[in-house]
Coordinates of C-alpha atoms in Angstrom, one line a residue:
M1 CA -78.5 -5.4 -35.4
G2 CA -77.2 -4.8 -31.9
Q3 CA -76.3 -8.6 -31.6
E4 CA -74.3 -8.5 -34.8
F5 CA -72.4 -5.3 -33.6
L6 CA -71.6 -7.0 -30.3
S7 CA -70.2 -10.1 -32.1
L8 CA -68.2 -8.0 -34.4
F9 CA -66.8 -6.0 -31.4
Q10 CA -65.8 -9.2 -29.6
L11 CA -64.1 -10.6 -32.8
E12 CA -62.0 -7.4 -33.2
T13 CA -61.1 -7.4 -29.5
K14 CA -59.7 -11.0 -29.8
R15 CA -57.7 -10.0 -32.9
L16 CA -56.2 -7.0 -31.1
L17 CA -55.3 -9.2 -28.1
W18 CA -53.7 -11.7 -30.4
L19 CA -51.7 -8.9 -32.1
I20 CA -50.5 -7.5 -28.8
G21 CA -49.5 -11.0 -27.7
I22 CA -47.5 -11.7 -30.9
T23 CA -45.8 -8.3 -30.7
F24 CA -44.6 -9.0 -27.1
A25 CA -43.5 -12.5 -28.1
V26 CA -41.4 -11.1 -31.0
I27 CA -39.9 -8.5 -28.6
I28 CA -39.0 -11.1 -26.0
T29 CA -37.5 -13.3 -28.7
F30 CA -35.3 -10.5 -29.9
Q31 CA -34.3 -9.8 -26.3
Y32 CA -33.4 -13.4 -25.7
L33 CA -31.3 -13.6 -28.8
E34 CA -29.4 -10.4 -27.8
F35 CA -29.9 -8.5 -31.0
P36 CA -27.4 -5.6 -31.5
Y37 CA -29.1 -3.0 -29.4
G38 CA -29.6 -5.2 -26.4
T39 CA -32.3 -4.1 -24.0
V40 CA -35.2 -3.9 -26.4
L41 CA -37.9 -4.6 -23.8
L42 CA -36.5 -1.9 -21.5
S43 CA -36.4 0.6 -24.2
L44 CA -40.2 0.5 -24.5
F45 CA -40.4 1.9 -20.9
S46 CA -37.4 4.2 -21.0
T47 CA -36.9 7.7 -22.4
D48 CA -33.5 6.5 -23.7
K49 CA -33.4 5.7 -27.5
I50 CA -31.7 2.9 -29.3
P51 CA -28.4 4.2 -30.7
T52 CA -28.1 4.6 -34.4
P53 CA -25.1 5.5 -36.5
G54 CA -26.2 9.1 -36.6
N55 CA -27.8 9.6 -33.2
S56 CA -27.3 8.5 -29.6
T57 CA -28.9 9.6 -26.4
F58 CA -27.2 7.2 -24.1
K59 CA -25.1 9.2 -21.6
A60 CA -22.0 8.7 -19.6
S61 CA -24.1 8.8 -16.6
D62 CA -25.3 5.4 -17.7
M63 CA -21.9 3.9 -17.1
P64 CA -21.2 1.7 -14.1
S65 CA -18.2 2.1 -11.7
K66 CA -16.0 -0.9 -11.4
S67 CA -15.0 0.2 -8.0
E68 CA -17.3 2.0 -5.6
S69 CA -16.0 3.3 -2.3
V70 CA -18.6 3.4 0.5
N71 CA -17.7 3.9 4.1
N72 CA -14.0 3.0 3.3
V73 CA -15.1 -0.4 1.8
T74 CA -14.1 -0.9 -1.8
L75 CA -16.6 -3.0 -3.8
F76 CA -16.2 -5.2 -6.9
N77 CA -12.5 -4.5 -7.3
L78 CA -11.2 -7.6 -9.0
A79 CA -7.5 -6.5 -8.9
H80 CA -7.6 -6.9 -5.1
S81 CA -8.3 -10.6 -5.1
T82 CA -5.9 -13.5 -5.6
D83 CA -8.6 -16.0 -5.6
N84 CA -9.0 -18.3 -8.7
H85 CA -12.3 -16.6 -9.4
A86 CA -11.0 -13.1 -9.1
F87 CA -11.7 -12.2 -12.7
E88 CA -15.2 -13.7 -13.1
I89 CA -17.5 -11.4 -15.0
A90 CA -21.0 -10.8 -13.8
N91 CA -23.3 -9.5 -16.6
K92 CA -26.2 -8.1 -14.6
T93 CA -28.6 -5.4 -15.8
W94 CA -29.4 -2.4 -13.6
M95 CA -32.9 -1.6 -14.8
S96 CA -34.1 1.9 -14.8
G97 CA -36.3 4.3 -16.6
E98 CA -34.7 7.7 -16.1
N99 CA -34.7 11.1 -17.5
N100 CA -31.2 12.3 -17.8
T101 CA -30.5 15.9 -17.5
I102 CA -27.1 17.0 -18.7
P103 CA -25.3 18.3 -15.6
R104 CA -23.7 21.7 -15.6
T105 CA -21.1 23.1 -13.2
G106 CA -19.9 26.6 -12.4
F107 CA -16.7 27.4 -10.6
V108 CA -14.3 30.3 -10.5
L109 CA -10.5 30.0 -10.6
E110 CA -7.2 31.1 -11.9
P111 CA -5.1 28.1 -12.6
G112 CA -1.4 27.9 -12.1
S113 CA 1.2 25.5 -10.7
T114 CA 1.1 24.0 -7.3
T115 CA 3.3 21.8 -5.1
N116 CA 3.4 18.2 -6.5
K117 CA 2.2 16.2 -3.6
S118 CA -0.7 13.9 -3.1
L119 CA -3.4 15.1 -0.8
G120 CA -5.5 12.1 -1.5
F121 CA -9.3 11.7 -1.6
D122 CA -10.9 12.2 1.8
E123 CA -13.9 10.3 3.0
S124 CA -16.3 13.0 2.0
D125 CA -15.1 12.9 -1.6
Q126 CA -15.3 9.1 -1.7
S127 CA -18.8 9.0 -0.5
S128 CA -19.9 11.9 -2.6
V129 CA -18.8 10.1 -5.7
V130 CA -21.3 7.4 -5.0
E131 CA -24.0 9.8 -3.8
S132 CA -23.7 12.4 -6.5
F133 CA -23.5 10.4 -9.7
K134 CA -26.5 8.2 -10.3
R135 CA -26.2 5.7 -13.1
S136 CA -28.7 3.9 -15.2
D137 CA -28.8 1.2 -18.0
N138 CA -25.7 -0.3 -16.5
V139 CA -25.1 -3.7 -17.9
S140 CA -21.9 -5.2 -16.4
E141 CA -19.9 -5.2 -13.3
T142 CA -16.6 -6.9 -12.6
Q143 CA -16.9 -8.8 -9.3
Q144 CA -15.0 -11.0 -7.0
A145 CA -16.2 -14.6 -7.2
R146 CA -19.9 -13.7 -7.0
D147 CA -22.7 -12.1 -8.9
L148 CA -24.7 -9.0 -8.0
G149 CA -28.4 -9.4 -8.3
P150 CA -30.2 -6.9 -10.6
K151 CA -30.9 -3.6 -9.0
S152 CA -33.6 -1.2 -9.9
F153 CA -33.5 2.5 -9.4
N154 CA -34.7 5.7 -11.0
N155 CA -32.3 8.5 -11.5
T156 CA -32.4 12.0 -12.8
I157 CA -29.2 14.1 -12.5
D158 CA -29.9 17.8 -12.1
L159 CA -26.8 19.8 -11.1
S160 CA -27.5 23.4 -10.8
F161 CA -25.4 26.1 -9.2
S162 CA -26.6 29.0 -7.1
T163 CA -25.7 31.1 -4.2
N164 CA -27.8 29.0 -1.8
H165 CA -25.3 27.8 0.8
S166 CA -27.8 25.5 2.7
Q167 CA -27.4 22.6 0.3
E168 CA -25.5 19.7 1.9
D169 CA -23.4 18.8 -1.1
N170 CA -22.4 22.3 -2.1
I171 CA -19.1 22.6 -4.0
S172 CA -17.5 25.9 -3.1
P173 CA -14.1 26.4 -4.7
R174 CA -12.5 29.8 -4.3
T175 CA -10.5 32.0 -6.6
E176 CA -6.9 30.9 -6.4
Q177 CA -3.7 32.5 -7.8
K178 CA -0.8 30.1 -8.4
S179 CA 2.7 30.9 -9.5
G180 CA 5.2 29.3 -11.7
S181 CA 2.9 28.3 -14.5
P182 CA 2.5 29.6 -18.0
Y183 CA -1.2 29.6 -17.3
A184 CA -1.1 31.5 -14.1
S185 CA -1.3 35.0 -15.6
S186 CA -3.1 34.4 -18.8
T187 CA -5.9 31.9 -18.1
N188 CA -9.3 33.3 -17.4
V189 CA -12.3 31.1 -16.7
S190 CA -15.8 31.9 -17.8
T191 CA -19.2 30.5 -18.8
N192 CA -19.8 26.9 -18.0
I193 CA -18.2 23.5 -18.3
I194 CA -20.5 22.3 -21.1
T195 CA -19.4 25.2 -23.3
A196 CA -15.8 24.5 -22.4
V197 CA -16.0 20.9 -23.4
L198 CA -17.8 21.6 -26.7
S199 CA -15.4 24.3 -27.8
N200 CA -11.9 23.7 -29.2
D201 CA -10.2 26.9 -30.3
S202 CA -6.5 26.3 -30.5
S203 CA -5.8 30.0 -30.9
H204 CA -6.8 30.7 -27.3
S205 CA -5.3 29.5 -24.0
T206 CA -8.5 30.5 -22.1
I207 CA -10.5 27.8 -20.3
S208 CA -14.1 28.6 -20.9
L209 CA -15.3 26.6 -18.0
F210 CA -16.9 28.8 -15.4
Q211 CA -18.5 32.1 -15.1
K212 CA -16.7 34.5 -12.7
D213 CA -19.1 36.1 -10.3
N214 CA -16.6 38.4 -8.5
V215 CA -13.0 38.5 -7.5
T216 CA -13.4 37.7 -3.9
N217 CA -12.9 34.4 -2.1
S218 CA -16.6 33.9 -2.2
I219 CA -18.2 32.7 -5.5
K220 CA -21.2 30.9 -6.8
K221 CA -21.6 27.6 -5.0
G222 CA -22.8 24.4 -6.8
S223 CA -25.1 22.1 -5.1
V224 CA -25.6 18.6 -6.4
R225 CA -29.4 18.0 -6.2
S226 CA -31.6 15.1 -7.1
S227 CA -35.3 15.1 -7.7
Q228 CA -37.8 13.5 -5.3
N229 CA -38.0 10.4 -7.4
D230 CA -34.3 9.9 -7.5
A231 CA -32.7 7.1 -5.5
K232 CA -29.0 7.0 -4.6
I233 CA -26.9 4.0 -5.5
S234 CA -27.3 1.5 -2.7
V235 CA -24.8 -1.2 -1.6
P236 CA -26.1 -4.7 -1.5
N237 CA -26.4 -6.0 2.1
E238 CA -24.2 -9.0 1.3
Y239 CA -21.3 -6.7 0.4
K240 CA -21.4 -4.3 3.3
D241 CA -19.8 -6.6 5.9
S242 CA -18.4 -9.4 3.8
H243 CA -15.9 -7.8 1.5
T244 CA -13.2 -10.2 0.3
P245 CA -10.0 -9.5 2.3
I246 CA -7.2 -7.9 0.3
P247 CA -3.7 -9.2 0.9
E248 CA -1.6 -6.6 2.7
V249 CA 1.1 -6.9 0.1
T250 CA 0.7 -8.3 -3.4
T251 CA 4.1 -9.5 -4.6
V252 CA 5.3 -9.4 -8.2
S253 CA 4.9 -13.2 -8.5
E254 CA 1.3 -12.8 -7.3
M255 CA 0.8 -10.0 -9.8
N256 CA 2.0 -12.3 -12.5
K257 CA -0.7 -14.9 -11.5
L258 CA -3.4 -12.2 -11.5
L259 CA -2.3 -11.1 -15.0
L260 CA -2.5 -14.7 -16.3
Q261 CA -5.9 -15.2 -14.6
S262 CA -7.2 -12.0 -16.2
H263 CA -6.0 -13.1 -19.7
A264 CA -7.7 -16.5 -19.2
S265 CA -11.1 -15.2 -17.8
Y266 CA -11.5 -11.4 -17.9
R267 CA -13.6 -10.0 -20.7
C268 CA -15.1 -6.6 -21.0
M269 CA -18.8 -6.6 -21.5
R270 CA -20.3 -7.5 -24.9
P271 CA -20.7 -4.6 -27.3
R272 CA -24.2 -3.5 -28.1
W273 CA -23.5 -4.5 -31.6
F274 CA -20.5 -6.2 -33.2
S275 CA -18.4 -4.7 -36.0
D276 CA -15.4 -5.7 -38.1
V277 CA -12.9 -4.4 -35.6
D278 CA -14.1 -6.9 -33.0
Q279 CA -13.3 -9.7 -35.4
E280 CA -9.9 -8.2 -36.1
L281 CA -9.2 -8.2 -32.3
L282 CA -10.1 -11.8 -31.9
W283 CA -7.9 -12.7 -34.9
A284 CA -5.0 -10.7 -33.4
R285 CA -5.4 -12.6 -30.1
S286 CA -5.2 -15.9 -31.8
E287 CA -2.1 -14.8 -33.7
I288 CA -0.4 -13.6 -30.5
E289 CA -1.2 -16.8 -28.6
N290 CA 0.2 -18.9 -31.4
A291 CA 3.2 -16.7 -32.1
P292 CA 6.2 -18.3 -33.8
I293 CA 9.2 -18.8 -31.6
V294 CA 11.7 -15.9 -31.7
K295 CA 15.3 -16.8 -31.7
N296 CA 18.2 -14.2 -31.4
D297 CA 16.3 -11.1 -32.4
P298 CA 19.1 -8.4 -32.4
N299 CA 16.6 -5.7 -31.1
L300 CA 14.9 -7.8 -28.4
Y301 CA 16.9 -9.3 -25.5
A302 CA 14.7 -12.3 -24.6
H303 CA 15.5 -12.5 -20.9
I304 CA 13.9 -9.1 -20.1
Y305 CA 10.5 -10.1 -21.4
Q306 CA 7.7 -12.3 -20.0
N307 CA 7.4 -13.9 -23.5
V308 CA 9.5 -12.3 -26.2
S309 CA 7.7 -14.3 -29.0
M310 CA 4.3 -13.1 -28.0
F311 CA 5.5 -9.5 -27.5
K312 CA 7.2 -9.4 -30.9
R313 CA 4.1 -10.8 -32.7
S314 CA 1.8 -8.5 -30.8
Y315 CA 4.0 -5.5 -31.6
E316 CA 4.0 -6.4 -35.3
L317 CA 0.2 -6.7 -35.4
M318 CA -0.1 -3.4 -33.6
E319 CA 2.0 -1.7 -36.3
K320 CA 0.0 -3.5 -39.1
T321 CA -3.5 -3.3 -37.7
L322 CA -4.1 -0.8 -34.9
K323 CA -6.2 2.3 -35.7
V324 CA -6.9 4.9 -33.0
Y325 CA -9.6 7.6 -33.2
V326 CA -8.7 10.8 -31.3
Y327 CA -11.6 12.9 -30.1
S328 CA -11.1 16.5 -31.2
E329 CA -13.7 17.9 -28.8
G330 CA -12.6 19.7 -25.7
A331 CA -11.1 23.0 -24.6
R332 CA -7.5 23.8 -23.6
P333 CA -5.7 23.5 -21.3
I334 CA -7.3 20.4 -19.8
L335 CA -7.6 18.8 -23.2
H336 CA -5.3 18.9 -26.2
S337 CA -2.6 20.8 -24.2
P338 CA 0.5 18.7 -23.8
F339 CA 3.5 19.7 -21.7
F340 CA 7.0 18.2 -21.9
T341 CA 8.9 18.6 -18.7
G342 CA 8.6 17.6 -15.0
I343 CA 7.6 14.4 -13.3
Y344 CA 4.2 14.2 -15.1
A345 CA 5.6 14.6 -18.6
S346 CA 4.7 11.1 -19.8
E347 CA 1.0 12.1 -20.4
G348 CA 2.1 15.3 -22.3
W349 CA 4.6 13.5 -24.5
F350 CA 2.1 10.8 -25.3
M351 CA -0.7 13.2 -26.0
K352 CA 1.5 15.2 -28.5
Q353 CA 2.8 12.1 -30.3
M354 CA -0.5 10.3 -30.4
E355 CA -2.4 13.3 -31.8
A356 CA 0.3 13.9 -34.4
N357 CA 0.7 10.2 -35.4
K358 CA -0.1 9.3 -39.0
R359 CA 0.4 5.6 -38.8
F360 CA -2.1 4.8 -36.1
V361 CA -4.6 7.7 -36.1
T362 CA -7.7 7.3 -38.3
R363 CA -10.3 9.9 -39.1
D364 CA -12.9 7.2 -39.6
P365 CA -14.1 6.1 -36.2
K366 CA -15.8 3.1 -37.7
K367 CA -12.3 1.7 -38.4
A368 CA -10.9 2.4 -34.9
H369 CA -9.9 -0.4 -32.5
L370 CA -9.3 2.2 -29.8
F371 CA -10.6 5.7 -28.9
Y372 CA -8.3 8.2 -27.1
L373 CA -9.6 10.7 -24.6
P374 CA -6.9 13.4 -24.8
F375 CA -7.1 15.1 -21.4
S376 CA -4.3 15.9 -19.0
S377 CA -4.8 14.8 -15.4
R378 CA -2.1 17.3 -14.4
M379 CA -3.8 20.2 -16.1
L380 CA -7.1 19.1 -14.7
E381 CA -5.5 19.6 -11.2
E382 CA -3.7 22.8 -12.3
A383 CA -6.9 24.4 -13.7
L384 CA -9.6 23.3 -11.3
Y385 CA -8.3 22.2 -7.9
V386 CA -8.9 24.7 -5.1
Q387 CA -5.7 24.7 -3.0
G388 CA -6.3 23.5 0.5
S389 CA -9.9 22.4 -0.2
H390 CA -9.1 18.7 -0.2
S391 CA -12.1 18.3 -2.5
H392 CA -12.0 16.8 -5.9
K393 CA -15.6 17.0 -6.7
N394 CA -15.2 19.7 -9.4
L395 CA -12.4 17.7 -11.1
I396 CA -14.6 14.5 -11.2
Q397 CA -17.5 16.6 -12.4
Y398 CA -15.6 18.0 -15.3
L399 CA -14.7 14.5 -16.5
H400 CA -18.3 13.4 -16.0
N401 CA -19.5 16.2 -18.2
Y402 CA -16.8 15.6 -20.8
V403 CA -17.8 11.9 -21.1
D404 CA -21.5 12.8 -21.2
M405 CA -20.8 15.1 -24.2
I406 CA -18.8 12.4 -26.0
A407 CA -21.5 9.8 -25.3
G408 CA -24.2 12.1 -26.5
K409 CA -22.5 13.2 -29.7
Y410 CA -21.2 9.8 -30.8
T411 CA -22.4 6.2 -30.7
F412 CA -19.0 4.7 -30.2
W413 CA -18.8 5.1 -26.4
N414 CA -22.2 3.5 -26.1
R415 CA -21.3 0.5 -28.3
T416 CA -18.9 -0.8 -25.7
R417 CA -19.8 1.3 -22.6
G418 CA -16.3 2.8 -23.0
A419 CA -14.3 -0.5 -23.0
D420 CA -12.5 0.4 -26.2
H421 CA -11.7 4.0 -25.0
F422 CA -8.5 4.8 -23.2
L423 CA -6.9 7.6 -21.2
V424 CA -3.3 8.4 -20.1
G425 CA -3.0 10.0 -16.7
C426 CA 0.2 10.5 -14.7
H427 CA -1.0 12.7 -11.8
D428 CA -1.4 11.0 -8.4
W429 CA -5.1 11.7 -8.4
A430 CA -5.9 10.2 -11.8
P431 CA -7.1 6.8 -10.5
G432 CA -9.6 8.4 -8.1
E433 CA -10.8 11.0 -10.7
T434 CA -11.5 8.3 -13.4
K435 CA -12.9 5.4 -11.4
V436 CA -16.5 6.4 -11.8
D437 CA -17.2 7.7 -15.3
M438 CA -14.2 6.0 -16.9
A439 CA -14.2 2.8 -15.0
N440 CA -14.7 0.7 -18.1
C441 CA -11.9 2.4 -20.0
I442 CA -8.4 1.2 -20.4
R443 CA -6.6 3.5 -17.9
A444 CA -2.8 4.1 -18.4
L445 CA -1.9 5.3 -14.9
C446 CA 1.4 6.2 -13.3
N447 CA -0.2 5.6 -9.9
A448 CA -0.6 1.9 -10.6
D449 CA -1.6 0.6 -7.1
V450 CA -3.1 -2.9 -6.7
K451 CA -4.9 -1.7 -3.6
E452 CA -6.4 1.4 -5.3
G453 CA -8.4 -0.2 -8.1
F454 CA -5.8 -1.1 -10.7
V455 CA -7.4 -3.8 -12.8
F456 CA -5.0 -6.4 -14.2
G457 CA -5.7 -7.2 -17.9
K458 CA -7.4 -3.9 -18.4
D459 CA -5.4 -1.0 -16.9
V460 CA -1.8 -0.2 -17.8
S461 CA 1.0 0.9 -15.6
L462 CA 2.4 4.1 -17.2
P463 CA 6.1 5.0 -16.7
E464 CA 6.6 8.2 -14.7
T465 CA 9.3 10.0 -16.6
Y466 CA 11.1 13.1 -15.3
V467 CA 12.0 15.0 -18.5
R468 CA 14.4 17.8 -17.8
N469 CA 15.1 19.0 -21.3
A470 CA 12.1 19.1 -23.7
Q471 CA 14.3 19.8 -26.7
I472 CA 16.7 16.9 -26.0
P473 CA 14.8 14.4 -23.8
T474 CA 17.7 12.0 -23.9
K475 CA 20.3 14.5 -22.7
D476 CA 22.8 13.0 -20.2
L477 CA 21.6 9.5 -21.1
G478 CA 23.7 6.7 -19.6
G479 CA 26.2 6.5 -16.8
N480 CA 29.5 5.0 -15.6
S481 CA 30.5 1.5 -16.5
A482 CA 29.8 -1.1 -13.9
S483 CA 33.5 -1.1 -12.7
K484 CA 33.4 2.6 -12.1
R485 CA 30.3 2.6 -9.8
A486 CA 31.8 2.9 -6.4
T487 CA 28.7 3.7 -4.4
L488 CA 26.6 0.7 -3.4
A489 CA 23.2 2.4 -3.1
F490 CA 21.9 6.0 -3.5
F491 CA 18.7 7.8 -2.7
A492 CA 17.8 11.5 -2.3
G493 CA 14.4 13.1 -2.2
S494 CA 11.8 15.0 -0.2
M495 CA 10.2 13.3 2.7
H496 CA 6.9 12.5 1.0
G497 CA 4.8 9.7 2.4
Y498 CA 5.8 7.2 5.2
V499 CA 8.4 5.0 3.5
R500 CA 11.1 7.6 2.9
P501 CA 11.4 8.8 6.6
I502 CA 11.8 5.1 7.6
L503 CA 14.5 4.7 4.9
L504 CA 16.4 7.8 6.3
Q505 CA 15.9 6.7 9.9
H506 CA 17.8 3.5 9.2
W507 CA 20.4 4.6 6.6
E508 CA 21.0 8.3 6.5
N509 CA 24.7 9.0 7.6
K510 CA 24.8 5.4 8.9
D511 CA 27.1 3.7 6.4
P512 CA 29.6 5.1 3.8
D513 CA 28.4 2.6 1.2
M514 CA 24.8 3.8 1.5
K515 CA 24.4 7.3 0.2
I516 CA 20.9 8.0 1.6
F517 CA 19.9 11.6 1.8
G518 CA 16.9 13.9 2.1
K519 CA 16.6 16.6 -0.5
L520 CA 20.0 17.5 -1.9
P521 CA 21.1 21.2 -2.1
K522 CA 20.2 22.8 -5.4
S523 CA 22.8 22.6 -8.1
K524 CA 22.8 23.7 -11.7
G525 CA 21.0 21.2 -13.8
N526 CA 20.6 19.0 -10.7
R527 CA 24.1 17.8 -11.4
N528 CA 24.8 16.3 -7.9
Y529 CA 21.7 14.1 -8.1
I530 CA 22.5 13.0 -11.6
Q531 CA 26.1 12.2 -10.8
Y532 CA 25.1 10.0 -7.8
M533 CA 22.8 8.1 -10.1
K534 CA 25.5 7.7 -12.8
S535 CA 28.1 6.4 -10.2
S536 CA 26.0 4.1 -8.0
K537 CA 25.4 0.4 -8.5
Y538 CA 21.8 0.5 -7.1
C539 CA 19.4 3.4 -7.1
I540 CA 16.7 3.3 -4.4
C541 CA 13.2 4.0 -5.8
A542 CA 11.2 4.5 -2.6
K543 CA 7.6 5.5 -2.9
G544 CA 6.4 8.9 -2.0
Y545 CA 2.8 9.8 -1.3
E546 CA 1.8 7.2 -3.8
V547 CA 3.3 4.0 -5.1
N548 CA 4.9 5.5 -8.2
S549 CA 8.2 7.3 -8.5
P550 CA 10.1 8.9 -11.4
R551 CA 13.2 7.3 -9.9
V552 CA 12.4 3.9 -11.5
V553 CA 12.7 5.3 -15.0
E554 CA 15.6 7.7 -13.9
A555 CA 17.6 4.7 -12.7
I556 CA 17.1 2.9 -16.0
F557 CA 18.0 6.2 -17.9
Y558 CA 21.3 6.4 -16.0
E559 CA 21.9 2.7 -16.2
C560 CA 21.7 2.1 -12.5
V561 CA 19.9 -1.0 -11.2
P562 CA 16.6 0.1 -9.7
V563 CA 15.7 -1.1 -6.2
I564 CA 11.9 -0.6 -5.9
I565 CA 10.6 -0.2 -2.4
S566 CA 6.9 0.3 -2.9
D567 CA 4.5 -2.4 -1.8
N568 CA 1.6 -3.1 -4.3
F569 CA 3.2 -1.1 -7.1
V570 CA 2.6 -2.5 -10.6
P571 CA 5.7 -1.8 -12.6
P572 CA 5.4 -0.2 -16.0
F573 CA 4.7 -2.4 -19.0
F574 CA 4.0 -5.3 -16.7
E575 CA 2.2 -7.2 -19.4
V576 CA 5.4 -7.5 -21.4
L577 CA 8.5 -7.0 -19.2
N578 CA 10.0 -9.4 -16.6
W579 CA 11.0 -6.9 -14.0
E580 CA 12.7 -9.4 -11.7
S581 CA 15.2 -10.0 -14.5
F582 CA 16.7 -6.4 -14.3
A583 CA 15.5 -4.8 -11.1
V584 CA 15.5 -5.6 -7.3
I585 CA 12.2 -5.4 -5.5
V586 CA 12.4 -5.0 -1.7
L587 CA 9.4 -5.1 0.6
E588 CA 8.9 -2.0 2.8
K589 CA 9.2 -4.1 5.9
D590 CA 12.7 -5.1 4.9
I591 CA 14.2 -1.6 4.8
P592 CA 16.2 -2.2 8.0
N593 CA 17.9 -5.1 6.2
L594 CA 18.5 -3.2 2.9
K595 CA 22.3 -3.3 2.8
N596 CA 22.5 -7.0 3.6
I597 CA 20.0 -7.7 0.8
L598 CA 22.1 -5.8 -1.7
L599 CA 25.4 -7.3 -0.6
S600 CA 23.9 -10.8 -0.8
I601 CA 23.6 -10.3 -4.6
P602 CA 26.7 -11.8 -6.2
E603 CA 28.8 -9.6 -8.3
K604 CA 28.1 -11.8 -11.4
T605 CA 24.4 -11.3 -10.8
Y606 CA 24.8 -7.6 -10.4
L607 CA 26.6 -7.4 -13.7
R608 CA 23.9 -9.3 -15.4
L609 CA 21.2 -7.0 -13.9
Q610 CA 23.1 -3.9 -15.0
M611 CA 23.6 -5.3 -18.5
R612 CA 19.8 -6.0 -18.8
V613 CA 19.0 -2.4 -17.6
K614 CA 20.9 -1.2 -20.6
K615 CA 18.9 -3.6 -22.8
V616 CA 15.5 -2.5 -21.5
Q617 CA 16.5 1.2 -21.6
Q618 CA 15.2 1.7 -25.2
H619 CA 11.6 1.1 -23.9
F620 CA 11.8 4.1 -21.5
L621 CA 13.1 6.8 -23.8
W622 CA 11.2 9.7 -25.3
H623 CA 12.3 11.0 -28.7
K624 CA 11.1 14.1 -30.5
N625 CA 10.0 11.8 -33.3
P626 CA 8.9 8.3 -32.0
V627 CA 11.1 5.4 -32.9
K628 CA 10.4 1.7 -32.9
Y629 CA 10.2 0.1 -29.4
D630 CA 10.5 3.5 -27.6
I631 CA 8.3 4.6 -24.7
F632 CA 5.5 6.0 -26.9
H633 CA 5.1 2.7 -28.8
M634 CA 5.4 0.7 -25.6
I635 CA 2.6 2.6 -23.9
L636 CA 0.4 2.2 -27.0
H637 CA 1.3 -1.4 -27.2
S638 CA 0.3 -2.2 -23.6
I639 CA -3.1 -0.5 -24.3
W640 CA -3.5 -2.5 -27.5
Y641 CA -2.4 -5.7 -25.8
N642 CA -4.9 -5.4 -23.0
R643 CA -7.7 -4.5 -25.5
V644 CA -6.9 -7.5 -27.5
F645 CA -7.0 -9.9 -24.5
S646 CA -10.1 -8.4 -23.0
A647 CA -12.2 -8.3 -26.2
P648 CA -15.3 -10.6 -25.9
A649 CA -16.1 -13.3 -28.4
R650 CA -19.2 -13.2 -30.4

């Protein structure tokens, strides 16, 4: 009897081992064939669940950063390389089994307006971005001509806020009163950031972000802590000392090459599962690449475009095909709170017109080709930045929590890791604030700097428009005819950055043909400044703290030929427009020779440039109700165009 029992036990054991072996074989086969949900094997050992249409537990904290800054060395930033392999994609899996805890933050503030100048991200902020935000389940990093080996780390994010001041990474903003803002006197801040993100009550202008402890300069301090099992993101040894050198100046012709390379080779990571919209994008790309030749279109002057035929076909397909899902989550004023005047007005006008649009917006996210994250980078700074702190941790943390909420509530972010999501940010700080959690997104940025992480073929250069009249945004449009523009060149502005002082050093009060000033005396409606623009042949668009300047669009608005002096600045709508056909681009080192450069342009060439400025003007105008080919449609088109050309094949 005992012998029979032993034989039966051995037989059942063999059967069980065979069953386990077959099960693992099936799992490995599914993994190899890359079935929709991807990392099947990893999911057996992870607390993360496979996303389903009704549920998702993948978080934004799982997203990789395309550009990490450690010890002042930028890694994996493909936009910085002019090598033929600059846009190779490395699909590497960062394996981890983590337990993600939704982070919470607590700050106290009273938002208002502040001086518009770039303070930049200091070293402590750059390193803290890498140290504070641990990522898991990352599946793709854009690299420069080489692959990253798979990295393994375990991460649990646990951000709690207390009055313990001994933590090394404490975030300690103070109560701040600002003036000159509609929110300065009425905006109170309470509870916590998660509550703020999840609530959206349009009847209140209160930001429910933080809980006020007291009214003094000392408040609750937030310490970013990690558990004992956590490991900070490490930099591979081969990248610490062998970063691919970045050209000191990337010229417009080199930018064109980078754009062509990106269209040929750059693809965002494969979605976790394919849908009908992916096939529609591939079809649209084929249609654009094989566009019929356009001849004599009365609305499109061919010489100002990179390829007018491709642009026209792409625009037609956008009007016919594109659907955008706009997330309704999020509290004012950082989200869903557009503004319409000032130098950052582009993001406000776009937000309003996108959210109100009936042609492109869909209520069914399954039909969406793009997903809009409707936050304002300017209001983020207005509401959360602690003046004089030089710290952006709380701003970055707010966006981190917002994306975490979106990723936890919907499956759409997780399907593409954010590659079909986009944001529109005009504040100088937007690139740094979005380079971690929103690195995979299409980022429409005014501060479009080749050396600061702008990715050709993915990111979009957003026009910085100075809107003076919200009711009539095209007021004072146009300028004198070419024959009545007596001044050779004009510039006036504050001494922001390092370029403008050099410009004034060489040209202020040096030559009657060169009207180069510092800040002009105040006049009603800024009439002096406007009249100079309207009566000058060339308008100098010198960079300030960052590469972008509203003068580029102002020059076009007043029909003055823009002279861009800003190395590594990617001009707006670069995917479509041929900037060298209607603008003059001068290297910063050539400022001492500026007049000779302008005088060397023959009168016939100047007249052609100025005529083309008038032709391109339609693409830079805001209207209360959007019209075909206007700035709203051009911004949306550039986002659509980059999404089409970066969509991966099945």
